Coordinates of C-alpha atoms in Angstrom, one line a residue:
M144 CA 0.0 0.0 0.0
S145 CA 1.4 3.4 -0.9
G146 CA 2.1 6.0 1.8
C147 CA -0.8 8.2 0.6
A148 CA -3.3 5.3 0.7
A149 CA -2.1 4.3 4.2
A150 CA -2.4 8.0 5.4
G151 CA -5.9 8.2 3.9
R152 CA -6.9 5.0 5.7
D153 CA -5.5 6.2 9.0
T154 CA -7.5 9.5 8.6
A155 CA -10.7 7.6 7.9
Y156 CA -10.3 5.3 11.0
M157 CA -9.3 8.3 13.1
R158 CA -12.6 10.0 12.1
L159 CA -14.4 6.9 13.4
A160 CA -12.5 7.2 16.7
L161 CA -13.5 10.9 16.8
E162 CA -17.1 9.9 16.5
R163 CA -16.7 7.6 19.5
A164 CA -14.9 10.4 21.4
A165 CA -17.8 12.9 20.7
A166 CA -20.3 10.3 21.9
A167 CA -18.3 9.9 25.2
G168 CA -18.2 13.7 25.6
A169 CA -22.0 13.8 25.1
R170 CA -22.3 11.4 28.0
G171 CA -20.2 13.6 30.2
E172 CA -17.0 11.5 29.9
V173 CA -13.7 12.9 28.8
P174 CA -14.0 12.8 25.0
V175 CA -11.6 10.1 24.0
G176 CA -12.5 7.4 21.4
A177 CA -10.8 4.3 20.1
V178 CA -11.3 2.0 17.1
L179 CA -9.6 -1.4 16.7
V180 CA -9.0 -2.6 13.1
L181 CA -8.0 -6.0 11.8
G182 CA -7.1 -5.8 8.1
T183 CA -9.7 -3.3 6.9
E184 CA -12.5 -4.3 9.3
V185 CA -13.4 -2.5 12.4
I186 CA -13.7 -5.3 15.0
A187 CA -14.2 -3.1 18.1
S188 CA -14.5 0.4 19.4
G189 CA -14.7 2.2 22.6
G190 CA -15.1 5.5 24.3
N191 CA -14.2 6.6 27.8
L192 CA -16.6 5.1 30.4
A193 CA -14.8 5.8 33.7
V194 CA -17.3 8.2 35.1
A195 CA -20.5 6.2 34.3
S196 CA -19.0 2.8 35.2
H197 CA -17.1 4.0 38.3
D198 CA -14.1 2.2 36.9
P199 CA -10.8 4.0 36.6
T200 CA -9.6 1.5 34.0
A201 CA -12.5 2.2 31.6
H202 CA -10.5 4.3 29.2
A203 CA -11.4 4.3 25.5
E204 CA -8.4 2.1 24.6
I205 CA -9.2 -0.5 27.3
E206 CA -12.8 -0.6 26.3
A207 CA -11.8 -1.2 22.6
L208 CA -9.2 -3.9 23.6
R209 CA -11.8 -5.7 25.8
A210 CA -14.3 -5.7 23.0
G211 CA -11.6 -6.8 20.5
G212 CA -10.7 -9.7 22.8
R213 CA -14.3 -10.8 22.9
A214 CA -14.6 -10.4 19.1
L215 CA -11.5 -12.5 18.4
G216 CA -11.9 -14.9 21.3
S217 CA -8.4 -14.1 22.5
Y218 CA -6.6 -11.4 24.5
R219 CA -3.9 -11.5 21.9
L220 CA -4.9 -8.9 19.3
T221 CA -2.1 -9.8 16.9
D222 CA -2.0 -7.9 13.5
T223 CA -4.5 -5.3 14.7
T224 CA -4.2 -1.5 14.6
L225 CA -5.6 0.7 17.4
Y226 CA -6.7 4.2 16.5
V227 CA -7.1 6.5 19.5
T228 CA -7.9 10.2 19.6
L229 CA -5.4 10.9 22.5
E230 CA -1.9 9.6 23.2
P231 CA -2.4 6.7 25.6
C232 CA -1.5 6.9 29.3
I233 CA 0.9 4.4 30.9
M234 CA -1.9 2.0 31.8
C235 CA -3.3 1.9 28.3
A236 CA 0.1 1.8 26.7
S237 CA 1.0 -1.2 28.8
A238 CA -2.3 -2.9 27.9
I239 CA -1.7 -2.3 24.2
V240 CA 1.7 -4.0 24.5
H241 CA 0.3 -6.9 26.5
A242 CA -2.5 -7.4 23.9
R243 CA 0.2 -7.6 21.1
V244 CA -1.4 -4.9 19.1
R245 CA 0.8 -4.4 15.9
R246 CA 0.2 -0.7 15.3
L247 CA -1.0 2.3 17.3
V248 CA -2.1 5.5 15.6
F249 CA -3.2 8.4 17.8
G250 CA -4.3 12.0 17.3
A251 CA -3.5 14.5 20.0
W252 CA -0.4 14.4 22.2
D253 CA -1.0 14.4 25.9
P254 CA 1.7 16.4 27.6
R255 CA 0.4 15.6 31.1
A256 CA -0.1 11.8 30.9
G257 CA 1.0 10.6 27.5
A258 CA 3.1 7.4 27.5
A259 CA 4.1 7.3 23.8
G260 CA 6.7 10.0 24.1
S261 CA 5.2 12.9 26.1
I262 CA 6.1 12.0 29.7
T263 CA 7.6 8.6 29.0
D264 CA 7.6 6.1 26.1
V265 CA 6.4 2.7 27.2
F266 CA 6.7 1.4 23.7
A267 CA 10.4 2.1 23.6
L268 CA 11.2 0.1 26.8
P269 CA 13.9 -2.4 25.6
Q270 CA 12.9 -5.1 28.2
L271 CA 9.4 -5.6 26.8
N272 CA 8.9 -8.7 24.6
H273 CA 6.6 -7.0 22.0
R274 CA 7.1 -4.0 19.8
V275 CA 4.2 -1.8 18.7
D276 CA 4.6 0.5 15.7
V277 CA 3.5 3.9 17.0
F278 CA 2.5 6.9 14.9
G279 CA 1.1 10.1 16.5
G280 CA -0.5 13.3 15.2
V281 CA -3.2 12.0 12.9
L282 CA -6.0 14.6 12.9
M283 CA -4.2 16.1 15.8
E284 CA -5.9 19.5 15.6
E285 CA -9.4 18.0 15.5
C286 CA -8.7 15.6 18.3
G287 CA -7.2 18.4 20.5
E288 CA -10.0 20.8 19.8
L289 CA -12.6 18.3 20.9
L290 CA -10.8 17.9 24.2
Q291 CA -10.3 21.7 24.6
R292 CA -14.0 22.5 24.0
F293 CA -15.0 19.8 26.5
F294 CA -12.8 21.2 29.3
A295 CA -13.6 24.8 28.4
M296 CA -17.3 24.1 28.9
R297 CA -16.6 22.5 32.3
R298 CA -14.8 25.6 33.7

């Protein structure tokens, strides 16, 4: 696949993740969304649910990974790509590695909690037994604006 075709596909899936993020925001959750793709098929998606579920682990990434595990009948999500509107935190980055996700694509960088390079880079730890191909900044402005609007309304 050419670089342009891959970039177009990444943008299309990130737009789906943005839809999940907007739905989470409409429920009063921090607007982060995730979409899990195998080949060209969306097999799972998630949005933040921590507030409604009273579960600090219910981040969009975790919700998508859980649904992906159920869809594939395995916690190993080999050959999948996870699209997330915000750079994953340490918990989510660790879960992505443990799930054996092949590729992570995220939108906005998170300078306060991001674990793909902002405050640390979990994916670069040499001791881990799985490597994830990480690419950030896809639709970064749109992803960041959604979060900024949400927090501006809460102030």
